Amino acid sequence: MFEPLEQELELLKAQGLYRSCRTMEAVEDGCVLIDGQWKINLAANNYLGLTRHPRVVAAAREALERFGAGAGSARLLGGTFPPHEALEEALARFKQAEAALLFPTGYMANLGTVTALLGAEDLVIGDRLNHASLIDACRLSGAEFRVYPHADADRLDEALKQRRSRYRRVLVITEGFFSMDGDLPPLPEIVQVARQHDGWLLLDDAHATGVFGKNGRGTLEHFGIPPEGILQMGTLSKALGSVGGYVAGPRAVIDLLRNKARSFIYTTAAPPACAAAALEALRVIEEEPVWRERLWGNVRTWITGLKAARVELISEAGPIVPVRSGTNQETLDLAQALLDQGVYAPGIRPPTVPEGSARIRTSLSALHTHEELTQALEAFRWAFQNT
Ligand SMILES: *Cc1c(COP(=O)(O)O)cnc(C)c1O
């Protein structure tokens, strides 16, 4: 009965596209235990090391004991607890927005937001390299869905010049710091183009929050763009070390999402302990800038070292540093060679990235020590010379 699926799986294997999960048997600052061996972890989005920060863990534990393991209900029924409310207020303040709304994950935040705001009379246009959750959201919205070439504000402008008049609403979507390419879009220009054409902008700052900007507020702060009128989406699962997604923006937008976003309404609230953890993580971000400083120090060390090792970088704008690695199979071989050398840096293959652009994606943490980075650089030098 399921033979066609077995054939499909065989095909994936033959193409070097088969996927499986590796278990992280234990974690310790910059390392993970895989198959009983400690490896330097270059695979986490835990940029500031907050998943295990004592204050964050203590906040989660306290909420866990007070409110229990699960929320027990959807947010609009019995699933809203004080940590959810406090976190929404804190996120709105942190993002300098009027209000914010939590979703169980970032994926669901994107899905719920785009589908609630747009319908068949509308146009949504996004960067070609936007995250899968944004693409799925655009498709599901029923709006006309277009993409513009990566980080190209001129092409966005041209597309909107041609099309704007045919639609009721226009939503422009870009990531702030691209998750697989590790680069920044020309955000000031994109903001301007969206405004010129009377369009809204949804900024997915999943990887930038806590990382970019003087206070870690994200890419708007990095570029010095006033946040008024911009819909800022983010996740609690990367620098904030927990799980959950959110949108921050004008009150009317947030109120509408609370009333219409299906991935907010028809799902159980994230556990209060996760919200409490993220709330404490936000406080740590505000009160302990040392983690962001260490992260950026590590980013500089890592990029300088990779260049010295003659490894070809795809970008060098922040803590996601993707490295060119050849075909899908070559990428898998390199990732395995790195693992053998004590470094966990996974290969990223299509459809996560466009066909023919497989890569090794490295991501840095504030918790990596100088010795770990030196050792990891040695492994990269060896693997790229010998694979
Ligand atoms: C990770 C990510 C998401 C999804 O966030 P989750 O909380 O992990 O569901 C959305 N957008 C981008 C750009 C991401 O990298």
JSON list of N, CA and C and ligand atoms in Angstrom, two decimals, residues 105-108 110 131 133 175 179 204 206-207 233 235-238 244-245, ligand 1:
[
{"chain": "A", "resi": 105, "resn": "THR", "atom": "N", "xyz": [4.30, 29.12, 18.12]},
{"chain": "A", "resi": 105, "resn": "THR", "atom": "CA", "xyz": [5.61, 29.09, 17.47]},
{"chain": "A", "resi": 105, "resn": "THR", "atom": "C", "xyz": [5.71, 30.26, 16.49]},
{"chain": "A", "resi": 106, "resn": "GLY", "atom": "N", "xyz": [6.90, 30.51, 16.02]},
{"chain": "A", "resi": 106, "resn": "GLY", "atom": "CA", "xyz": [7.11, 31.54, 15.01]},
{"chain": "A", "resi": 106, "resn": "GLY", "atom": "C", "xyz": [6.44, 31.16, 13.70]},
{"chain": "A", "resi": 107, "resn": "TYR", "atom": "N", "xyz": [6.53, 29.89, 13.36]},
{"chain": "A", "resi": 107, "resn": "TYR", "atom": "CA", "xyz": [5.88, 29.40, 12.15]},
{"chain": "A", "resi": 107, "resn": "TYR", "atom": "C", "xyz": [4.40, 29.77, 12.18]},
{"chain": "A", "resi": 108, "resn": "MET", "atom": "N", "xyz": [3.76, 29.54, 13.31]},
{"chain": "A", "resi": 108, "resn": "MET", "atom": "CA", "xyz": [2.34, 29.83, 13.43]},
{"chain": "A", "resi": 108, "resn": "MET", "atom": "C", "xyz": [2.07, 31.32, 13.45]},
{"chain": "A", "resi": 110, "resn": "ASN", "atom": "N", "xyz": [3.69, 33.55, 11.66]},
{"chain": "A", "resi": 110, "resn": "ASN", "atom": "CA", "xyz": [3.68, 33.95, 10.25]},
{"chain": "A", "resi": 110, "resn": "ASN", "atom": "C", "xyz": [2.41, 33.48, 9.54]},
{"chain": "A", "resi": 131, "resn": "HIS", "atom": "N", "xyz": [11.79, 32.61, 4.50]},
{"chain": "A", "resi": 131, "resn": "HIS", "atom": "CA", "xyz": [11.60, 31.35, 5.23]},
{"chain": "A", "resi": 131, "resn": "HIS", "atom": "C", "xyz": [10.33, 30.60, 4.78]},
{"chain": "A", "resi": 133, "resn": "SER", "atom": "N", "xyz": [8.02, 29.24, 6.37]},
{"chain": "A", "resi": 133, "resn": "SER", "atom": "CA", "xyz": [6.78, 29.60, 7.07]},
{"chain": "A", "resi": 133, "resn": "SER", "atom": "C", "xyz": [6.11, 30.80, 6.40]},
{"chain": "A", "resi": 175, "resn": "GLU", "atom": "N", "xyz": [12.74, 38.94, 5.56]},
{"chain": "A", "resi": 175, "resn": "GLU", "atom": "CA", "xyz": [13.43, 38.63, 6.81]},
{"chain": "A", "resi": 175, "resn": "GLU", "atom": "C", "xyz": [14.38, 39.78, 7.12]},
{"chain": "A", "resi": 179, "resn": "SER", "atom": "N", "xyz": [17.93, 33.54, 7.41]},
{"chain": "A", "resi": 179, "resn": "SER", "atom": "CA", "xyz": [18.26, 32.39, 8.26]},
{"chain": "A", "resi": 179, "resn": "SER", "atom": "C", "xyz": [19.22, 31.41, 7.63]},
{"chain": "A", "resi": 204, "resn": "ASP", "atom": "N", "xyz": [10.28, 39.79, 9.36]},
{"chain": "A", "resi": 204, "resn": "ASP", "atom": "CA", "xyz": [10.53, 38.59, 10.15]},
{"chain": "A", "resi": 204, "resn": "ASP", "atom": "C", "xyz": [11.93, 38.69, 10.74]},
{"chain": "A", "resi": 206, "resn": "ALA", "atom": "N", "xyz": [13.25, 36.88, 13.14]},
{"chain": "A", "resi": 206, "resn": "ALA", "atom": "CA", "xyz": [13.48, 35.67, 13.95]},
{"chain": "A", "resi": 206, "resn": "ALA", "atom": "C", "xyz": [14.94, 35.55, 14.41]},
{"chain": "A", "resi": 207, "resn": "HIS", "atom": "N", "xyz": [15.86, 35.80, 13.48]},
{"chain": "A", "resi": 207, "resn": "HIS", "atom": "CA", "xyz": [17.28, 35.60, 13.82]},
{"chain": "A", "resi": 207, "resn": "HIS", "atom": "C", "xyz": [17.97, 36.88, 14.26]},
{"chain": "A", "resi": 233, "resn": "MET", "atom": "N", "xyz": [7.70, 40.62, 13.28]},
{"chain": "A", "resi": 233, "resn": "MET", "atom": "CA", "xyz": [7.47, 39.26, 13.74]},
{"chain": "A", "resi": 233, "resn": "MET", "atom": "C", "xyz": [8.78, 38.72, 14.32]},
{"chain": "A", "resi": 235, "resn": "THR", "atom": "N", "xyz": [10.56, 35.23, 16.94]},
{"chain": "A", "resi": 235, "resn": "THR", "atom": "CA", "xyz": [10.37, 33.97, 17.63]},
{"chain": "A", "resi": 235, "resn": "THR", "atom": "C", "xyz": [11.04, 34.04, 19.00]},
{"chain": "A", "resi": 236, "resn": "LEU", "atom": "N", "xyz": [10.52, 33.25, 19.91]},
{"chain": "A", "resi": 236, "resn": "LEU", "atom": "CA", "xyz": [11.14, 33.15, 21.24]},
{"chain": "A", "resi": 236, "resn": "LEU", "atom": "C", "xyz": [12.15, 32.00, 21.26]},
{"chain": "A", "resi": 237, "resn": "SER", "atom": "N", "xyz": [12.30, 31.33, 20.11]},
{"chain": "A", "resi": 237, "resn": "SER", "atom": "CA", "xyz": [13.04, 30.07, 20.10]},
{"chain": "A", "resi": 237, "resn": "SER", "atom": "C", "xyz": [14.49, 30.22, 19.68]},
{"chain": "A", "resi": 238, "resn": "LYS", "atom": "N", "xyz": [14.91, 31.43, 19.32]},
{"chain": "A", "resi": 238, "resn": "LYS", "atom": "CA", "xyz": [16.30, 31.59, 18.90]},
{"chain": "A", "resi": 238, "resn": "LYS", "atom": "C", "xyz": [17.07, 32.30, 20.02]},
{"chain": "A", "resi": 244, "resn": "GLY", "atom": "N", "xyz": [8.08, 29.73, 21.02]},
{"chain": "A", "resi": 244, "resn": "GLY", "atom": "CA", "xyz": [6.92, 30.61, 20.83]},
{"chain": "A", "resi": 244, "resn": "GLY", "atom": "C", "xyz": [7.22, 31.63, 19.75]},
{"chain": "A", "resi": 245, "resn": "GLY", "atom": "N", "xyz": [6.16, 32.24, 19.20]},
{"chain": "A", "resi": 245, "resn": "GLY", "atom": "CA", "xyz": [6.34, 33.28, 18.20]},
{"chain": "A", "resi": 245, "resn": "GLY", "atom": "C", "xyz": [5.54, 34.49, 18.60]},
{"chain": "B", "resi": 1, "resn": "LIG", "atom": "C1", "xyz": [12.91, 29.87, 12.79]},
{"chain": "B", "resi": 1, "resn": "LIG", "atom": "C2", "xyz": [12.21, 30.80, 11.91]},
{"chain": "B", "resi": 1, "resn": "LIG", "atom": "C3", "xyz": [10.82, 30.93, 11.96]},
{"chain": "B", "resi": 1, "resn": "LIG", "atom": "C4", "xyz": [9.95, 30.01, 12.77]},
{"chain": "B", "resi": 1, "resn": "LIG", "atom": "O1", "xyz": [10.12, 30.19, 14.12]},
{"chain": "B", "resi": 1, "resn": "LIG", "atom": "P1", "xyz": [9.79, 28.98, 15.11]},
{"chain": "B", "resi": 1, "resn": "LIG", "atom": "O2", "xyz": [9.52, 29.65, 16.39]},
{"chain": "B", "resi": 1, "resn": "LIG", "atom": "O3", "xyz": [11.00, 28.11, 15.13]},
{"chain": "B", "resi": 1, "resn": "LIG", "atom": "O4", "xyz": [8.59, 28.27, 14.56]},
{"chain": "B", "resi": 1, "resn": "LIG", "atom": "C5", "xyz": [10.22, 31.89, 11.17]},
{"chain": "B", "resi": 1, "resn": "LIG", "atom": "N1", "xyz": [10.96, 32.68, 10.36]},
{"chain": "B", "resi": 1, "resn": "LIG", "atom": "C6", "xyz": [12.29, 32.55, 10.27]},
{"chain": "B", "resi": 1, "resn": "LIG", "atom": "C7", "xyz": [13.05, 33.46, 9.37]},
{"chain": "B", "resi": 1, "resn": "LIG", "atom": "C8", "xyz": [12.95, 31.61, 11.03]},
{"chain": "B", "resi": 1, "resn": "LIG", "atom": "O5", "xyz": [14.26, 31.46, 10.90]}
]
